[in-house]
PDB file of C-alpha atoms in Angstrom:
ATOM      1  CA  UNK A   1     150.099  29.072  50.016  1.00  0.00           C
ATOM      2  CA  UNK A   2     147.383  31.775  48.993  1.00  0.00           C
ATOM      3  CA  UNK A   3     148.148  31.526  45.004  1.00  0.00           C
ATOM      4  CA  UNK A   4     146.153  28.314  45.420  1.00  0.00           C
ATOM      5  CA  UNK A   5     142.840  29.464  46.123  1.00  0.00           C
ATOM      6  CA  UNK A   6     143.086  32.783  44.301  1.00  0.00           C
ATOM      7  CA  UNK A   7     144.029  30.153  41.306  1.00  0.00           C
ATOM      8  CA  UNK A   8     141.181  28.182  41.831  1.00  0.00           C
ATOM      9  CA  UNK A   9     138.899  30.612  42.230  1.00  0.00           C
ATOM     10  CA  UNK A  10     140.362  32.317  38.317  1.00  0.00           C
ATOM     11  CA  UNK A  11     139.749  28.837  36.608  1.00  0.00           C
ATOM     12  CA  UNK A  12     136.101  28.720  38.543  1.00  0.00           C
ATOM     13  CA  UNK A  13     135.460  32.534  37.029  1.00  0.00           C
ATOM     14  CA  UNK A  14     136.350  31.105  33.791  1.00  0.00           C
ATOM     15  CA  UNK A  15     134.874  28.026  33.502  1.00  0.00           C
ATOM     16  CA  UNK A  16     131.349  29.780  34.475  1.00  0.00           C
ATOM     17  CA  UNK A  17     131.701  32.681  32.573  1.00  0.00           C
ATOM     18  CA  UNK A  18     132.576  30.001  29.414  1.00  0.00           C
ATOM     19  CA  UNK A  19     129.313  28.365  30.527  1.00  0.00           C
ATOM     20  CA  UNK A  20     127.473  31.359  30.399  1.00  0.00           C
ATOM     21  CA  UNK A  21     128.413  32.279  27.047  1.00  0.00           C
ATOM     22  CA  UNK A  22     127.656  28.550  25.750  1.00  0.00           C
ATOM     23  CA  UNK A  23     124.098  29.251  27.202  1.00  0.00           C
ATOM     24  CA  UNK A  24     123.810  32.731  26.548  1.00  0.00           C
ATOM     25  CA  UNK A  25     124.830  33.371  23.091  1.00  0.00           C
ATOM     26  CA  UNK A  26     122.417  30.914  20.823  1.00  0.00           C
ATOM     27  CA  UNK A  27     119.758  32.994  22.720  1.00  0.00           C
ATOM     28  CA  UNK A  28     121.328  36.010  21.371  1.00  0.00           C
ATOM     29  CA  UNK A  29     122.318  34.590  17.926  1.00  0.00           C
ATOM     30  CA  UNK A  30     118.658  33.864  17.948  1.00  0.00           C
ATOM     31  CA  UNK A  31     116.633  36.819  18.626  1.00  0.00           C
ATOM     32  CA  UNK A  32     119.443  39.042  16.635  1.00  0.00           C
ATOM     33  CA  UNK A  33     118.477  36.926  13.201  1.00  0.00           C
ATOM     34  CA  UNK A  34     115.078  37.514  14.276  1.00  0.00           C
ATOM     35  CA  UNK A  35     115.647  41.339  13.946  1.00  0.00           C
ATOM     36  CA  UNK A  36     117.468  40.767  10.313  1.00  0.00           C
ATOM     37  CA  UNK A  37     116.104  40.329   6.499  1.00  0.00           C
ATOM     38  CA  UNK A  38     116.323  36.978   5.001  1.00  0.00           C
ATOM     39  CA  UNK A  39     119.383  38.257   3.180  1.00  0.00           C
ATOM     40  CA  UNK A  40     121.192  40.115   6.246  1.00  0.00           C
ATOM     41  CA  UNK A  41     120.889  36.621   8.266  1.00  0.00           C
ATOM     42  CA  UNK A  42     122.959  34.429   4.960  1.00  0.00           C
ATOM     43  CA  UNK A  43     125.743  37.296   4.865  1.00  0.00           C
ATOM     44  CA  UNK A  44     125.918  38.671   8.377  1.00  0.00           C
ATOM     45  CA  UNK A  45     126.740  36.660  11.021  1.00  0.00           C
ATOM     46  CA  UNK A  46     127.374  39.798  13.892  1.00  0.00           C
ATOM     47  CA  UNK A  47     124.893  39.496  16.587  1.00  0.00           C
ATOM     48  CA  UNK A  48     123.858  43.325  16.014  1.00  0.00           C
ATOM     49  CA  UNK A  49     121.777  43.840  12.905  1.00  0.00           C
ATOM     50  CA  UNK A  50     123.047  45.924  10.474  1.00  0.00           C
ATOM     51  CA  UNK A  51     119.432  47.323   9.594  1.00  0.00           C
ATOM     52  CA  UNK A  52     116.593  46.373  12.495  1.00  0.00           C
ATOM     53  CA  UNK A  53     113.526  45.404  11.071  1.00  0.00           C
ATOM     54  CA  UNK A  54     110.115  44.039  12.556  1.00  0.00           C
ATOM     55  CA  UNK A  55     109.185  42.372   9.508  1.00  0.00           C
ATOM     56  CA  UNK A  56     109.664  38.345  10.614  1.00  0.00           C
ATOM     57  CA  UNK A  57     107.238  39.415  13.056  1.00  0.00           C
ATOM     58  CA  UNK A  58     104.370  40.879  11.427  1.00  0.00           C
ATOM     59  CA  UNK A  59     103.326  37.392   9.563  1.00  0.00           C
ATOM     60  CA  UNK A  60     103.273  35.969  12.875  1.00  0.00           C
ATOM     61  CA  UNK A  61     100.686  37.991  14.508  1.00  0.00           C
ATOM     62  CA  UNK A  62      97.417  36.523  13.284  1.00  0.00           C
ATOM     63  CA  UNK A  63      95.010  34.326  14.585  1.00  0.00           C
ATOM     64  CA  UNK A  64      94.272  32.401  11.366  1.00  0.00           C
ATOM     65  CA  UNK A  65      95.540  31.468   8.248  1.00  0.00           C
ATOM     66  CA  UNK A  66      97.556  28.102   7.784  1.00  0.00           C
ATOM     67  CA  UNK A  67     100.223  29.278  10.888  1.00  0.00           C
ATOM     68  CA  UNK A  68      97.920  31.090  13.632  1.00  0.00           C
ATOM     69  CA  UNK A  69     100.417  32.107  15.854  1.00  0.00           C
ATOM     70  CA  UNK A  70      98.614  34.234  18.252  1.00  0.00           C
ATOM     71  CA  UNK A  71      95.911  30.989  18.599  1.00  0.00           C
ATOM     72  CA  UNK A  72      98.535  29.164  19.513  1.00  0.00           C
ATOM     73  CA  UNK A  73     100.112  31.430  21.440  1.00  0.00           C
ATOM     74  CA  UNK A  74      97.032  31.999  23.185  1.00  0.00           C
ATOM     75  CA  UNK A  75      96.702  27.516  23.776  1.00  0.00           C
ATOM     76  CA  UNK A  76      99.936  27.618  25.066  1.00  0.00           C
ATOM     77  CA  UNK A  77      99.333  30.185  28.213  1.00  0.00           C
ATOM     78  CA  UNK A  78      95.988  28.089  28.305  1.00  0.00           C
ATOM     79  CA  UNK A  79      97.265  24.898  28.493  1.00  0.00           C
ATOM     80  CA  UNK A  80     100.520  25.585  30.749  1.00  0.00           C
ATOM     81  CA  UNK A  81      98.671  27.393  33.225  1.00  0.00           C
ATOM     82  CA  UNK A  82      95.650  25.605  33.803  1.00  0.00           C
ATOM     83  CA  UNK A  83      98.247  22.113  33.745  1.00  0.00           C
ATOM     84  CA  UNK A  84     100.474  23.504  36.563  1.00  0.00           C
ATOM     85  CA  UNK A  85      98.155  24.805  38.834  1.00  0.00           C
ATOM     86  CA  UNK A  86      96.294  21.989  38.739  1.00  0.00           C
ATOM     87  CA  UNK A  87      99.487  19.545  38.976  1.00  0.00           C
ATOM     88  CA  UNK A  88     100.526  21.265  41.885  1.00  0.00           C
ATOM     89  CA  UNK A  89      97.074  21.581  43.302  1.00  0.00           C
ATOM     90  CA  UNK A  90      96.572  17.744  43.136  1.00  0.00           C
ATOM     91  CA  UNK A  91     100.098  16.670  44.103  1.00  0.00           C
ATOM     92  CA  UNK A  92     100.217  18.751  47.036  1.00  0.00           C
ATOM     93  CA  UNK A  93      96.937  16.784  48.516  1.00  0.00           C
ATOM     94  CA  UNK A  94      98.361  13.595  47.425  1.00  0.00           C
ATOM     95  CA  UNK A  95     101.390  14.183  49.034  1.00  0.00           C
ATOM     96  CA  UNK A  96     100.088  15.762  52.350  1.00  0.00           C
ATOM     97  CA  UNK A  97      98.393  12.239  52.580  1.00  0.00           C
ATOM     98  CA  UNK A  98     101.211  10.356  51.897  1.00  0.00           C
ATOM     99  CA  UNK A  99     103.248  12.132  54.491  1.00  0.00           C
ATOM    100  CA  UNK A 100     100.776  13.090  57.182  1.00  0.00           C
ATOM    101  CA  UNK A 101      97.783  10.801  57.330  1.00  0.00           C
ATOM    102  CA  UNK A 102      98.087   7.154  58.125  1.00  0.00           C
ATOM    103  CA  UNK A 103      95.894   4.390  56.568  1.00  0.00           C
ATOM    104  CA  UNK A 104      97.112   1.309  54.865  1.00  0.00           C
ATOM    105  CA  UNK A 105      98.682   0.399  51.989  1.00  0.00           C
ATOM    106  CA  UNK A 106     100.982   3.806  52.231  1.00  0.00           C
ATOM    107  CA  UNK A 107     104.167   2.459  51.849  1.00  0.00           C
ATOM    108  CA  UNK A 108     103.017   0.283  48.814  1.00  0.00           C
ATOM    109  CA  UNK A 109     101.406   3.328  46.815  1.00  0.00           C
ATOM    110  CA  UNK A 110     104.694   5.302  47.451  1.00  0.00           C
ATOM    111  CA  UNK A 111     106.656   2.695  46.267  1.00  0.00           C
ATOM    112  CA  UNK A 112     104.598   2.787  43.017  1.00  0.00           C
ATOM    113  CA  UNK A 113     104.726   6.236  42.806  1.00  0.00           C
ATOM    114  CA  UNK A 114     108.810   6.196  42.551  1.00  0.00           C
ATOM    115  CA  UNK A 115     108.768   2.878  40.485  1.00  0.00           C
ATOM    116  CA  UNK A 116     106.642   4.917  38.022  1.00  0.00           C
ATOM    117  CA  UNK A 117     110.086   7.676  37.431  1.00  0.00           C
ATOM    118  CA  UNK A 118     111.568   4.763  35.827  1.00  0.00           C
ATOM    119  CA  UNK A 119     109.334   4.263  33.339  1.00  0.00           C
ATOM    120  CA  UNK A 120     109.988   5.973  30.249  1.00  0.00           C
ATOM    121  CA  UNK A 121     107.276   8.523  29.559  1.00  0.00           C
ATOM    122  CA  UNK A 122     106.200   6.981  25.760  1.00  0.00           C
ATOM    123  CA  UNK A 123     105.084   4.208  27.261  1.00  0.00           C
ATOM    124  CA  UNK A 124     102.089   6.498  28.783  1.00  0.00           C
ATOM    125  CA  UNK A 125     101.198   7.813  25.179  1.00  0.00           C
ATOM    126  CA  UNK A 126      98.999   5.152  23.897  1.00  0.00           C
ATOM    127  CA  UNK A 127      97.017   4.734  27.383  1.00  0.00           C
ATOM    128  CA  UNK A 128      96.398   8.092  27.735  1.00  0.00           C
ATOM    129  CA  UNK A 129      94.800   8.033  24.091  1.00  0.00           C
ATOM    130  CA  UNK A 130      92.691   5.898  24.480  1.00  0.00           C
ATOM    131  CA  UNK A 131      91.682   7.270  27.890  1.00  0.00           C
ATOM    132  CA  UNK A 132      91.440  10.964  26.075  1.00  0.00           C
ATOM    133  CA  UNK A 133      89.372   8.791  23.075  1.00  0.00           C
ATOM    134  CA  UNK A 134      86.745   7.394  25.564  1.00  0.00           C
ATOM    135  CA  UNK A 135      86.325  10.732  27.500  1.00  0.00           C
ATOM    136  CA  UNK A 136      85.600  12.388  23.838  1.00  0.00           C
ATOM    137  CA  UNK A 137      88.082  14.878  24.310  1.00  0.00           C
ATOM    138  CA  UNK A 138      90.263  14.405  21.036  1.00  0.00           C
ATOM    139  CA  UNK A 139      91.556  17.532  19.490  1.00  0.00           C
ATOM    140  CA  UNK A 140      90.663  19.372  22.476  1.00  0.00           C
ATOM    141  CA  UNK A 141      92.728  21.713  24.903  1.00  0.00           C
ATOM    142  CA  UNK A 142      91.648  19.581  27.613  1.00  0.00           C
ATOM    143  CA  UNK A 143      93.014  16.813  25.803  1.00  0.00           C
ATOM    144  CA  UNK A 144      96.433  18.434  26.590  1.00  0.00           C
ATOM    145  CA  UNK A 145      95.789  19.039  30.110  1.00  0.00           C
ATOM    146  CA  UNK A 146      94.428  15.559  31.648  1.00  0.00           C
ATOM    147  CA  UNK A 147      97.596  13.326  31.325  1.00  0.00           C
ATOM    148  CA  UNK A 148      99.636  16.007  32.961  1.00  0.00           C
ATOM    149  CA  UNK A 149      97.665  15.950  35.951  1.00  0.00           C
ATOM    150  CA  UNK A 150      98.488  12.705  37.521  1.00  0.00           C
ATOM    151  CA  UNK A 151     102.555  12.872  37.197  1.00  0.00           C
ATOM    152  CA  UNK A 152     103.861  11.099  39.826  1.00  0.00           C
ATOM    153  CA  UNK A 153     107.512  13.364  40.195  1.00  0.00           C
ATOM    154  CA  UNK A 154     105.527  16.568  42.128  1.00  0.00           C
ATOM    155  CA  UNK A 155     103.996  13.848  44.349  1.00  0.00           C
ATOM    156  CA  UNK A 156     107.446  12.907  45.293  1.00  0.00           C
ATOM    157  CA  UNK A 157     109.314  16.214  44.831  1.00  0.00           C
ATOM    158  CA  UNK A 158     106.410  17.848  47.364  1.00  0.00           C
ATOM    159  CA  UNK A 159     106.736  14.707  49.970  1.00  0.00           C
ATOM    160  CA  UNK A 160     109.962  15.315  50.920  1.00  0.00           C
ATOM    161  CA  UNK A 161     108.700  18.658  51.911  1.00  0.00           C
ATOM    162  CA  UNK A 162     106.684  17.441  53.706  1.00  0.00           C
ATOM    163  CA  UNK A 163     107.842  15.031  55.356  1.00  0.00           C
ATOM    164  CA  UNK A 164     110.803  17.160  56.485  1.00  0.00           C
ATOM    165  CA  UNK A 165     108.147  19.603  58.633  1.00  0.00           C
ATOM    166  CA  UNK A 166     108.349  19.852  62.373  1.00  0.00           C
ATOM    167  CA  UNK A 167     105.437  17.496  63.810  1.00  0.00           C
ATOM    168  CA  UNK A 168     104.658  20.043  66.322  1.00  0.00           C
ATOM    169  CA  UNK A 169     102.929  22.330  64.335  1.00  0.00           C
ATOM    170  CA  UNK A 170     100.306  19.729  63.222  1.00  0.00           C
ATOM    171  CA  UNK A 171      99.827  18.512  66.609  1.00  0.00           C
ATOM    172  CA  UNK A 172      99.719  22.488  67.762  1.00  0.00           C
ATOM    173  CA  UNK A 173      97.143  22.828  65.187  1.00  0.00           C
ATOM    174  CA  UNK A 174      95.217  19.622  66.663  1.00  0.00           C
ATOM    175  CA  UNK A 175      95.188  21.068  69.939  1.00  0.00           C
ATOM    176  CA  UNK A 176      93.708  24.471  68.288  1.00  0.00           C
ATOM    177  CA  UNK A 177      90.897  22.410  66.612  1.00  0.00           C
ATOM    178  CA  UNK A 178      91.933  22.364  63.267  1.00  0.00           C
ATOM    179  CA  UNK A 179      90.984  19.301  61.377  1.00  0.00           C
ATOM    180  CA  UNK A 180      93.275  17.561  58.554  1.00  0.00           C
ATOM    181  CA  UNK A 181      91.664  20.400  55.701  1.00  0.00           C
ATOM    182  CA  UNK A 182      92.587  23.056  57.897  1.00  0.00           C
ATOM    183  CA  UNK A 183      96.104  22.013  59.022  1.00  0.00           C
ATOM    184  CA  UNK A 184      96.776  21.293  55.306  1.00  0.00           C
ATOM    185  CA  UNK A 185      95.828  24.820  54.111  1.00  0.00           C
ATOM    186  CA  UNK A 186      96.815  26.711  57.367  1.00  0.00           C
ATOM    187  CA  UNK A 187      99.971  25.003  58.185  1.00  0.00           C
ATOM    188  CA  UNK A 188     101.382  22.714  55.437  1.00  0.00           C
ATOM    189  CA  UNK A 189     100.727  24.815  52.561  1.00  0.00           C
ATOM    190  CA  UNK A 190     102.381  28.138  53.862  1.00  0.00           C
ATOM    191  CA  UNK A 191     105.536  26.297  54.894  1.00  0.00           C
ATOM    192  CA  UNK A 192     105.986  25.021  51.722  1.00  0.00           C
ATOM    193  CA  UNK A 193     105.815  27.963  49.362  1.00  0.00           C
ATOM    194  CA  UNK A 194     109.121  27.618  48.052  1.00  0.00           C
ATOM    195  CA  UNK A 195     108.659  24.285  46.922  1.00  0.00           C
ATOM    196  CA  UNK A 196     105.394  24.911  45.507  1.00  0.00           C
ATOM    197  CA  UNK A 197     106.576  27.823  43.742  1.00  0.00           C
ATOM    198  CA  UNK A 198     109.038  25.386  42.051  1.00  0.00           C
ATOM    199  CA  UNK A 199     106.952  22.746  41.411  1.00  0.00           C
ATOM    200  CA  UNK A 200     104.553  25.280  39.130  1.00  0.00           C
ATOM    201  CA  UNK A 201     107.501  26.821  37.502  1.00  0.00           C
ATOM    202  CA  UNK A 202     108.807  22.968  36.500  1.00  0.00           C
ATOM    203  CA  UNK A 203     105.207  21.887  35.684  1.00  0.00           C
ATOM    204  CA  UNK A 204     104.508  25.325  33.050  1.00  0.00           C
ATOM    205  CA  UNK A 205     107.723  24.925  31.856  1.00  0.00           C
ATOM    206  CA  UNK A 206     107.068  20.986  30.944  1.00  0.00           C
ATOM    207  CA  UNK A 207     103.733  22.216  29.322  1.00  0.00           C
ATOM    208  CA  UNK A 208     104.578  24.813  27.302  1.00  0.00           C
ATOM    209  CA  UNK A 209     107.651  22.651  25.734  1.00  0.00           C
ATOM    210  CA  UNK A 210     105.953  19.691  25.313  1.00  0.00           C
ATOM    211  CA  UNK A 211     105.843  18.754  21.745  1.00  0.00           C
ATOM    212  CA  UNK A 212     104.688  15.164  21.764  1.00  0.00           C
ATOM    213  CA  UNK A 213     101.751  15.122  23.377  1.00  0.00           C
ATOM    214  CA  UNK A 214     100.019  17.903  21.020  1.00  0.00           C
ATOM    215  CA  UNK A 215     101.038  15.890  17.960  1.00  0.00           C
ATOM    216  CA  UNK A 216      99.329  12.833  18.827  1.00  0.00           C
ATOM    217  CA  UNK A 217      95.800  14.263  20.402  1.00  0.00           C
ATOM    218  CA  UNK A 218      95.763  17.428  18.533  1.00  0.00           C
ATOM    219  CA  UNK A 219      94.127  17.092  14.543  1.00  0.00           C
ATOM    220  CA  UNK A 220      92.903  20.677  14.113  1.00  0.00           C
ATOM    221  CA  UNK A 221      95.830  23.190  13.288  1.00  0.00           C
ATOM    222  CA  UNK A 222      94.089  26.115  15.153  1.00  0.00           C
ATOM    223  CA  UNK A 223      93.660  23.745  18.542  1.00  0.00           C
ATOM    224  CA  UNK A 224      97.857  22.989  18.478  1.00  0.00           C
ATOM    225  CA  UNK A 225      99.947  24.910  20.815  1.00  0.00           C
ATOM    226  CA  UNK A 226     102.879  27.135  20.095  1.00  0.00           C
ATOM    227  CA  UNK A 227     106.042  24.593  20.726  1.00  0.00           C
ATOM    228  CA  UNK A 228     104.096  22.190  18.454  1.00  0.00           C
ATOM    229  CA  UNK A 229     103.245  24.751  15.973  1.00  0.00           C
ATOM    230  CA  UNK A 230     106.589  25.408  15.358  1.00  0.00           C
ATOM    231  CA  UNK A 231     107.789  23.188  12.898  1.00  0.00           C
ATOM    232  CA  UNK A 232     104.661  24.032  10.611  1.00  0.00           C
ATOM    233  CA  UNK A 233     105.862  27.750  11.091  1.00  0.00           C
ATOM    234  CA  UNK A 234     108.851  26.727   9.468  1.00  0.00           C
ATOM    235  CA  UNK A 235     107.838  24.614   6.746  1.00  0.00           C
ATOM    236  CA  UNK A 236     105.744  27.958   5.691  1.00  0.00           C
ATOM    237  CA  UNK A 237     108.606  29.986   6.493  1.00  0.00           C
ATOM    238  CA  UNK A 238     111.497  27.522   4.279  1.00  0.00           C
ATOM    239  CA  UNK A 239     112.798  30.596   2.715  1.00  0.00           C
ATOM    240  CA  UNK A 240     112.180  33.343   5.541  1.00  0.00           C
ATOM    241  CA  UNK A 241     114.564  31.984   8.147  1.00  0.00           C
ATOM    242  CA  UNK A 242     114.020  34.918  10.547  1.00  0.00           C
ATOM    243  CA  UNK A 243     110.410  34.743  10.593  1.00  0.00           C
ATOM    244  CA  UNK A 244     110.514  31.167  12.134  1.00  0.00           C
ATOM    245  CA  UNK A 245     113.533  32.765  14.359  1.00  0.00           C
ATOM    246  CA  UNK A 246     111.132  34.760  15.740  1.00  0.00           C
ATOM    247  CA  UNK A 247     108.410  32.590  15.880  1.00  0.00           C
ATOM    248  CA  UNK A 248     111.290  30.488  18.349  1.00  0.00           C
ATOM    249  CA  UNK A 249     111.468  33.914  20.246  1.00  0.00           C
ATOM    250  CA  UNK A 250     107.949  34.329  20.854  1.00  0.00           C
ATOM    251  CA  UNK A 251     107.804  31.000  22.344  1.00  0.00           C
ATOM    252  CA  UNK A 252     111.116  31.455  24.777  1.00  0.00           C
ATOM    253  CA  UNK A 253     109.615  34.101  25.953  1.00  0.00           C
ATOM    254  CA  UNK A 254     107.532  33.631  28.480  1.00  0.00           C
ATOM    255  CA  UNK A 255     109.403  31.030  29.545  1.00  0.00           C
ATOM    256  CA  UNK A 256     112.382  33.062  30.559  1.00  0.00           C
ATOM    257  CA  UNK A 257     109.638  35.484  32.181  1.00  0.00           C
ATOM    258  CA  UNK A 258     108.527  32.825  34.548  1.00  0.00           C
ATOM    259  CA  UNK A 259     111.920  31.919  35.437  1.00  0.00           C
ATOM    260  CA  UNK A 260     113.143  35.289  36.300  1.00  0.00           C
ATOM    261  CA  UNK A 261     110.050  36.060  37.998  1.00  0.00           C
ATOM    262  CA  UNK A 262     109.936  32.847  40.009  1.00  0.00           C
ATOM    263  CA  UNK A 263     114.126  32.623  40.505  1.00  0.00           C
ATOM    264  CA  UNK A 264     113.969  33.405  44.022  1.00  0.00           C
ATOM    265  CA  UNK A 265     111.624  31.000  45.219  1.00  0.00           C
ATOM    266  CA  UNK A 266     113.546  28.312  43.450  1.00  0.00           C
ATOM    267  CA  UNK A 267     116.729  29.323  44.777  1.00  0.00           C
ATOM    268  CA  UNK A 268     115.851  29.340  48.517  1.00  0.00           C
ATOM    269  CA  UNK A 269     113.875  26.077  47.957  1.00  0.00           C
ATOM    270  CA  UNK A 270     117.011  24.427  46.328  1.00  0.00           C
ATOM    271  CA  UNK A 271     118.843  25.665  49.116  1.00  0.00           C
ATOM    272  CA  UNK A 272     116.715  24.433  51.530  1.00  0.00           C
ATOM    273  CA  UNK A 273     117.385  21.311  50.062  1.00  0.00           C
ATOM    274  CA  UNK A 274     120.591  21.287  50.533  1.00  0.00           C
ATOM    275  CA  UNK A 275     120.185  22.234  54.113  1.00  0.00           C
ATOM    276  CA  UNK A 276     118.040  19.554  54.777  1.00  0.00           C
ATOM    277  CA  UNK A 277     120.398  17.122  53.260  1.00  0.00           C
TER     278      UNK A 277
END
């Protein structure tokens, strides 16, 4: 009768540490071709370089020239920051309102809120143009950051929050004297860090990846960011493979930094998720 579980819980090790490996190791194969010369990465396929060498990297740190990585480097942290705090800053008063104030018409703008997730996202590119066109902003960095700022999914994702708080401490805060502003930033706000925390790591991470966006609004090569830089690093790069390796690198980078730095507010807001459910 105990074989069972131990059983299960053998093929459970195994099937995660296979997934690990799946996820792990292109990351690995990655950065170690990075680390290789263009001939090392055609003949060697170990993921420890025979003979470690900087070199992919040192065409990528300049600020001009045909591939300015640095510049858009430097866009990237720009453009991902100033987009998630904001998105976060604007969906946590839409949703406070949404969840705590009552005036009419609430239902119906929630309702459009979640009919906009089914909307594929393309269908926003020409609108937002030509609302980026009329505002002059073309080629700009806050060309990149506008659109991002009314997304309708943190509006949702921070509701729930929300909506799931005790109504005793707002009407505790009433009784104090606080008004709406103050129960908002004394109350709401604190009680849902986690969530918050999550939201900003989700809304940098759909920033600093987003490739579309940049290619449509973005004319100048020294105004692009680094994910949509890329592929022009490797057209200049055709027969230096691990200088557009590490060109990938420098972009995963922060991105993994965020993560790990942000993992445990994620995890206890995921898991208060699944308490609440």
């Amino acid at each position: 009768m105990r074989s069972t579980p131990r059983l299960a819980n053998v093929v459970s090790y195994i099937g995660l540490t296979l997934l690990a490996l799946a996820i792990v190791l292109p990351l690995l194969s990655l950065l170690s071709a990075s680390f290789k010369s263009p001939f090392e990465v055609q003949t060697n396929a170990s993921l420890i370089p025979e003979d470690p060498t900087f070199a992919a990297y040192l065409p990528l740190l300049s600020f001009d020239g045909p591939t300015p990585v640095l510049r858009w480097f430097m866009n990237s942290v720009i453009v991902s920051t100033t987009s998630a705090v904001l998105s976060v800053v604007f969906a946590a008063l839409a949703a406070f309102a949404l969840t705590r104030m009552r005036f009419r018409g609430r239902g119906l703008v929630f309702g459009v809120l979640v009919a906009t997730l089914f909307v594929p996202g393309f269908v926003f590119l020409i609108p937002n143009f030509v609302t980026v066109d009329r505002l002059g902003l073309l080629d700009s960095l806050p060309a990149l950051i506008l659109p991002s700022l009314g997304g309708a999914f943190g509006v949702i994702f921070l509701s729930g929050f929300f909506a799931g708080l005790p109504k005793e401490l707002e009407e505790a805060a009433s009784i104090d004297g606080a008004n709406q502003w103050r129960i908002f930033i004394s109350v709401m706000l604190p009680q849902a860090q986690g969530a918050l925390s999550t939201l900003l790591v989700l809304s940098f991470l759909g920033a600093w990846n987003d490739l579309l966006w940049p290619t449509y609004v973005i004319f100048d090569t020294n105004n692009l960011t680094l994910t949509a830089g890329l592929p022009l690093l490797q057209s200049a790069h055709l027969g230096n493979l691990p200088a557009a390796m590490a060109g990938s690198v420098i972009s995963a980078v922060p991105v993994l930094v965020v993560f790990v730095l942000a993992q445990r507010k994620i995890v206890e807001s995921v898991a208060n998720v699944g308490l609440k459910g």
